[in-house]
Amino acid sequence: MSNTTFAQTLFERHQKTDLAPSTSSVCKLFTRILLMLFPEQSPKKYRSAIIIKDRLDIYNSEFKELLNVMQKQLDKDPGVISAAFMAQLPTIYELLCDDINATLAGDPAARSEYEVIRTYPGFYAIAFHRMAHALYELNVPLLPRILSEYAHSKTGIDIHPGAQIGSSFFID
């Protein structure tokens, strides 16, 4: 294949490929969300609830911008999707708190919430799964799989984003 033919082949592929946010930008945003939910993993501590509310608003805007890149692949407006996801964060947080308690109850080696949050790969995997699952339920393409594969690469634990996992989940 000549360079000209190869370039034409690549060009055609570029024209057919849908736009999507970078994997790193998706993972960074959702990592920052997790660090805000569980400061045990973060060196940053927020000084007031107002600052946390402002940060949540910023994350909502950043998520909407990520979704704007892939807008033609979405069945809803990016702002509607990002707001719906952010509205689920309190429920995700409560489920993760139940998961922490399940880990403490189910693993005799677990000594504290802090230890589970900071060091347990199972907690990290389920935290990313719960966020990925919320996106999956909102019919967001690609991003749920990006998050699940990111957690898989960090923990060795592979959970399909469509898997429905109830409360008080523990995986070691």
PDB file of C-alpha atoms in Angstrom:
ATOM      1  CA  MET A   1       0.000   0.000   0.000  1.00  0.00           C
ATOM      2  CA  SER A   2       1.458   3.368  -0.973  1.00  0.00           C
ATOM      3  CA  ASN A   3       1.713   6.229   1.509  1.00  0.00           C
ATOM      4  CA  THR A   4      -1.000   8.094  -0.390  1.00  0.00           C
ATOM      5  CA  THR A   5      -3.372   5.120  -0.267  1.00  0.00           C
ATOM      6  CA  PHE A   6      -2.556   4.541   3.401  1.00  0.00           C
ATOM      7  CA  ALA A   7      -3.185   8.208   4.199  1.00  0.00           C
ATOM      8  CA  GLN A   8      -6.517   8.027   2.356  1.00  0.00           C
ATOM      9  CA  THR A   9      -7.478   4.880   4.293  1.00  0.00           C
ATOM     10  CA  LEU A  10      -6.680   6.604   7.586  1.00  0.00           C
ATOM     11  CA  PHE A  11      -8.525   9.741   6.531  1.00  0.00           C
ATOM     12  CA  GLU A  12     -11.662   7.718   5.758  1.00  0.00           C
ATOM     13  CA  ARG A  13     -11.433   6.037   9.140  1.00  0.00           C
ATOM     14  CA  HIS A  14     -11.112   9.434  10.829  1.00  0.00           C
ATOM     15  CA  GLN A  15     -14.229  10.644   9.032  1.00  0.00           C
ATOM     16  CA  LYS A  16     -16.286   7.628  10.177  1.00  0.00           C
ATOM     17  CA  THR A  17     -15.147   7.661  13.807  1.00  0.00           C
ATOM     18  CA  ASP A  18     -17.392   9.366  16.346  1.00  0.00           C
ATOM     19  CA  LEU A  19     -15.813  11.890  18.662  1.00  0.00           C
ATOM     20  CA  ALA A  20     -15.365  10.983  22.307  1.00  0.00           C
ATOM     21  CA  PRO A  21     -13.587  12.538  25.280  1.00  0.00           C
ATOM     22  CA  SER A  22     -10.134  11.201  26.043  1.00  0.00           C
ATOM     23  CA  THR A  23      -9.909   8.241  28.374  1.00  0.00           C
ATOM     24  CA  SER A  24      -7.591  10.182  30.673  1.00  0.00           C
ATOM     25  CA  SER A  25      -9.995  13.137  30.980  1.00  0.00           C
ATOM     26  CA  VAL A  26     -12.875  10.808  31.865  1.00  0.00           C
ATOM     27  CA  CYS A  27     -10.830   8.919  34.468  1.00  0.00           C
ATOM     28  CA  LYS A  28      -9.425  12.118  35.988  1.00  0.00           C
ATOM     29  CA  LEU A  29     -12.859  13.677  36.441  1.00  0.00           C
ATOM     30  CA  PHE A  30     -14.381  10.602  38.059  1.00  0.00           C
ATOM     31  CA  THR A  31     -11.314  10.126  40.245  1.00  0.00           C
ATOM     32  CA  ARG A  32     -11.719  13.705  41.480  1.00  0.00           C
ATOM     33  CA  ILE A  33     -15.385  13.013  42.216  1.00  0.00           C
ATOM     34  CA  LEU A  34     -14.409   9.920  44.216  1.00  0.00           C
ATOM     35  CA  LEU A  35     -11.747  11.871  46.125  1.00  0.00           C
ATOM     36  CA  MET A  36     -14.328  14.462  47.079  1.00  0.00           C
ATOM     37  CA  LEU A  37     -16.771  11.799  48.270  1.00  0.00           C
ATOM     38  CA  PHE A  38     -14.082  10.072  50.313  1.00  0.00           C
ATOM     39  CA  PRO A  39     -11.399  12.471  51.559  1.00  0.00           C
ATOM     40  CA  GLU A  40      -9.559   9.516  53.085  1.00  0.00           C
ATOM     41  CA  GLN A  41      -8.037   9.042  49.624  1.00  0.00           C
ATOM     42  CA  SER A  42      -7.243  12.705  49.069  1.00  0.00           C
ATOM     43  CA  PRO A  43      -4.674  15.135  50.426  1.00  0.00           C
ATOM     44  CA  LYS A  44      -7.273  17.891  49.898  1.00  0.00           C
ATOM     45  CA  LYS A  45      -9.781  18.730  52.604  1.00  0.00           C
ATOM     46  CA  TYR A  46     -12.611  21.148  51.886  1.00  0.00           C
ATOM     47  CA  ARG A  47     -13.210  23.894  54.445  1.00  0.00           C
ATOM     48  CA  SER A  48     -16.966  24.306  54.094  1.00  0.00           C
ATOM     49  CA  ALA A  49     -20.106  22.757  52.670  1.00  0.00           C
ATOM     50  CA  ILE A  50     -20.421  25.787  50.377  1.00  0.00           C
ATOM     51  CA  ILE A  51     -17.039  25.012  48.827  1.00  0.00           C
ATOM     52  CA  ILE A  52     -18.077  21.377  48.354  1.00  0.00           C
ATOM     53  CA  LYS A  53     -21.335  22.502  46.701  1.00  0.00           C
ATOM     54  CA  ASP A  54     -19.346  24.782  44.392  1.00  0.00           C
ATOM     55  CA  ARG A  55     -17.006  21.901  43.547  1.00  0.00           C
ATOM     56  CA  LEU A  56     -19.990  19.668  42.751  1.00  0.00           C
ATOM     57  CA  ASP A  57     -21.260  22.369  40.397  1.00  0.00           C
ATOM     58  CA  ILE A  58     -17.839  22.516  38.735  1.00  0.00           C
ATOM     59  CA  TYR A  59     -17.793  18.730  38.306  1.00  0.00           C
ATOM     60  CA  ASN A  60     -21.276  18.902  36.813  1.00  0.00           C
ATOM     61  CA  SER A  61     -20.059  21.492  34.293  1.00  0.00           C
ATOM     62  CA  GLU A  62     -16.926  19.497  33.498  1.00  0.00           C
ATOM     63  CA  PHE A  63     -18.980  16.361  32.961  1.00  0.00           C
ATOM     64  CA  LYS A  64     -21.364  18.239  30.688  1.00  0.00           C
ATOM     65  CA  GLU A  65     -18.356  19.422  28.644  1.00  0.00           C
ATOM     66  CA  LEU A  66     -17.104  15.834  28.315  1.00  0.00           C
ATOM     67  CA  LEU A  67     -20.538  14.797  27.108  1.00  0.00           C
ATOM     68  CA  ASN A  68     -20.723  17.707  24.657  1.00  0.00           C
ATOM     69  CA  VAL A  69     -17.842  16.137  22.729  1.00  0.00           C
ATOM     70  CA  MET A  70     -19.978  13.070  22.035  1.00  0.00           C
ATOM     71  CA  GLN A  71     -23.344  14.824  21.838  1.00  0.00           C
ATOM     72  CA  LYS A  72     -24.516  13.166  18.624  1.00  0.00           C
ATOM     73  CA  GLN A  73     -24.118   9.738  20.278  1.00  0.00           C
ATOM     74  CA  LEU A  74     -26.382  10.687  23.189  1.00  0.00           C
ATOM     75  CA  ASP A  75     -30.129  10.245  23.373  1.00  0.00           C
ATOM     76  CA  LYS A  76     -30.495  13.186  25.793  1.00  0.00           C
ATOM     77  CA  ASP A  77     -29.008  16.634  26.187  1.00  0.00           C
ATOM     78  CA  PRO A  78     -25.563  16.565  27.876  1.00  0.00           C
ATOM     79  CA  GLY A  79     -26.797  18.956  30.572  1.00  0.00           C
ATOM     80  CA  VAL A  80     -29.720  16.678  31.408  1.00  0.00           C
ATOM     81  CA  ILE A  81     -27.417  13.650  31.639  1.00  0.00           C
ATOM     82  CA  SER A  82     -24.786  15.381  33.763  1.00  0.00           C
ATOM     83  CA  ALA A  83     -27.433  16.770  36.128  1.00  0.00           C
ATOM     84  CA  ALA A  84     -29.075  13.338  36.410  1.00  0.00           C
ATOM     85  CA  PHE A  85     -25.739  11.721  37.242  1.00  0.00           C
ATOM     86  CA  MET A  86     -24.862  14.358  39.830  1.00  0.00           C
ATOM     87  CA  ALA A  87     -28.316  13.928  41.398  1.00  0.00           C
ATOM     88  CA  GLN A  88     -27.442  10.247  41.929  1.00  0.00           C
ATOM     89  CA  LEU A  89     -24.229  10.980  43.850  1.00  0.00           C
ATOM     90  CA  PRO A  90     -25.936  10.988  47.286  1.00  0.00           C
ATOM     91  CA  THR A  91     -27.352   7.512  46.580  1.00  0.00           C
ATOM     92  CA  ILE A  92     -24.006   6.286  45.241  1.00  0.00           C
ATOM     93  CA  TYR A  93     -22.331   7.671  48.364  1.00  0.00           C
ATOM     94  CA  GLU A  94     -24.814   5.892  50.658  1.00  0.00           C
ATOM     95  CA  LEU A  95     -24.323   2.607  48.795  1.00  0.00           C
ATOM     96  CA  LEU A  96     -20.561   2.958  49.098  1.00  0.00           C
ATOM     97  CA  CYS A  97     -20.861   3.633  52.830  1.00  0.00           C
ATOM     98  CA  ASP A  98     -22.883   0.407  53.096  1.00  0.00           C
ATOM     99  CA  ASP A  99     -20.155  -1.344  51.084  1.00  0.00           C
ATOM    100  CA  ILE A 100     -17.530  -0.090  53.541  1.00  0.00           C
ATOM    101  CA  ASN A 101     -19.571  -1.479  56.437  1.00  0.00           C
ATOM    102  CA  ALA A 102     -19.971  -4.798  54.599  1.00  0.00           C
ATOM    103  CA  THR A 103     -16.204  -4.966  54.171  1.00  0.00           C
ATOM    104  CA  LEU A 104     -15.672  -4.287  57.865  1.00  0.00           C
ATOM    105  CA  ALA A 105     -18.206  -6.990  58.743  1.00  0.00           C
ATOM    106  CA  GLY A 106     -16.972  -9.505  56.171  1.00  0.00           C
ATOM    107  CA  ASP A 107     -13.203  -9.195  56.415  1.00  0.00           C
ATOM    108  CA  PRO A 108     -11.693  -9.890  59.830  1.00  0.00           C
ATOM    109  CA  ALA A 109      -8.494  -8.158  58.695  1.00  0.00           C
ATOM    110  CA  ALA A 110     -10.301  -4.857  58.032  1.00  0.00           C
ATOM    111  CA  ARG A 111      -9.672  -2.560  60.979  1.00  0.00           C
ATOM    112  CA  SER A 112     -11.297   0.735  60.066  1.00  0.00           C
ATOM    113  CA  GLU A 113     -13.311   2.647  57.494  1.00  0.00           C
ATOM    114  CA  TYR A 114     -10.185   4.661  56.768  1.00  0.00           C
ATOM    115  CA  GLU A 115      -8.215   1.512  55.946  1.00  0.00           C
ATOM    116  CA  VAL A 116     -10.967   0.127  53.688  1.00  0.00           C
ATOM    117  CA  ILE A 117     -11.355   3.379  51.777  1.00  0.00           C
ATOM    118  CA  ARG A 118      -7.650   4.043  51.501  1.00  0.00           C
ATOM    119  CA  THR A 119      -6.259   0.589  50.758  1.00  0.00           C
ATOM    120  CA  TYR A 120      -8.851  -1.959  49.667  1.00  0.00           C
ATOM    121  CA  PRO A 121      -8.897  -2.583  45.916  1.00  0.00           C
ATOM    122  CA  GLY A 122     -12.409  -4.008  46.253  1.00  0.00           C
ATOM    123  CA  PHE A 123     -13.678  -0.680  47.536  1.00  0.00           C
ATOM    124  CA  TYR A 124     -12.001   1.173  44.662  1.00  0.00           C
ATOM    125  CA  ALA A 125     -13.481  -1.268  42.147  1.00  0.00           C
ATOM    126  CA  ILE A 126     -17.010  -1.008  43.526  1.00  0.00           C
ATOM    127  CA  ALA A 127     -16.768   2.788  43.789  1.00  0.00           C
ATOM    128  CA  PHE A 128     -15.931   3.068  40.107  1.00  0.00           C
ATOM    129  CA  HIS A 129     -18.516   0.425  39.283  1.00  0.00           C
ATOM    130  CA  ARG A 130     -21.280   2.324  41.033  1.00  0.00           C
ATOM    131  CA  MET A 131     -20.439   5.479  39.072  1.00  0.00           C
ATOM    132  CA  ALA A 132     -20.088   3.518  35.806  1.00  0.00           C
ATOM    133  CA  HIS A 133     -23.388   1.746  36.453  1.00  0.00           C
ATOM    134  CA  ALA A 134     -25.173   5.065  36.974  1.00  0.00           C
ATOM    135  CA  LEU A 135     -23.874   6.198  33.573  1.00  0.00           C
ATOM    136  CA  TYR A 136     -24.856   2.866  32.036  1.00  0.00           C
ATOM    137  CA  GLU A 137     -28.401   3.307  33.368  1.00  0.00           C
ATOM    138  CA  LEU A 138     -28.467   6.801  31.832  1.00  0.00           C
ATOM    139  CA  ASN A 139     -27.653   5.244  28.422  1.00  0.00           C
ATOM    140  CA  VAL A 140     -24.311   7.021  28.168  1.00  0.00           C
ATOM    141  CA  PRO A 141     -22.190   5.179  25.598  1.00  0.00           C
ATOM    142  CA  LEU A 142     -18.505   4.328  26.080  1.00  0.00           C
ATOM    143  CA  LEU A 143     -17.901   6.137  29.394  1.00  0.00           C
ATOM    144  CA  PRO A 144     -19.202   3.329  31.643  1.00  0.00           C
ATOM    145  CA  ARG A 145     -16.798   0.895  29.972  1.00  0.00           C
ATOM    146  CA  ILE A 146     -13.920   3.379  30.234  1.00  0.00           C
ATOM    147  CA  LEU A 147     -14.516   3.662  33.978  1.00  0.00           C
ATOM    148  CA  SER A 148     -14.877  -0.083  34.513  1.00  0.00           C
ATOM    149  CA  GLU A 149     -11.700  -0.814  32.555  1.00  0.00           C
ATOM    150  CA  TYR A 150      -9.848   1.903  34.453  1.00  0.00           C
ATOM    151  CA  ALA A 151     -10.826   0.317  37.769  1.00  0.00           C
ATOM    152  CA  HIS A 152      -9.976  -3.120  36.360  1.00  0.00           C
ATOM    153  CA  SER A 153      -6.498  -1.916  35.385  1.00  0.00           C
ATOM    154  CA  LYS A 154      -5.939  -0.519  38.892  1.00  0.00           C
ATOM    155  CA  THR A 155      -7.403  -3.399  40.909  1.00  0.00           C
ATOM    156  CA  GLY A 156      -7.553  -6.534  38.778  1.00  0.00           C
ATOM    157  CA  ILE A 157     -11.286  -6.645  39.531  1.00  0.00           C
ATOM    158  CA  ASP A 158     -13.452  -6.658  36.405  1.00  0.00           C
ATOM    159  CA  ILE A 159     -17.099  -5.682  36.889  1.00  0.00           C
ATOM    160  CA  HIS A 160     -19.311  -5.081  33.855  1.00  0.00           C
ATOM    161  CA  PRO A 161     -20.916  -1.632  34.136  1.00  0.00           C
ATOM    162  CA  GLY A 162     -24.335  -3.167  33.519  1.00  0.00           C
ATOM    163  CA  ALA A 163     -24.044  -5.500  36.515  1.00  0.00           C
ATOM    164  CA  GLN A 164     -26.692  -4.696  39.105  1.00  0.00           C
ATOM    165  CA  ILE A 165     -25.107  -4.906  42.538  1.00  0.00           C
ATOM    166  CA  GLY A 166     -27.229  -4.340  45.612  1.00  0.00           C
ATOM    167  CA  SER A 167     -26.205  -2.635  48.812  1.00  0.00           C
ATOM    168  CA  SER A 168     -23.642  -3.866  51.315  1.00  0.00           C
ATOM    169  CA  PHE A 169     -21.355  -5.382  48.680  1.00  0.00           C
ATOM    170  CA  PHE A 170     -17.915  -6.679  49.602  1.00  0.00           C
ATOM    171  CA  ILE A 171     -15.278  -8.054  47.263  1.00  0.00           C
ATOM    172  CA  ASP A 172     -11.770  -8.919  48.359  1.00  0.00           C
TER     173      ASP A 172
END
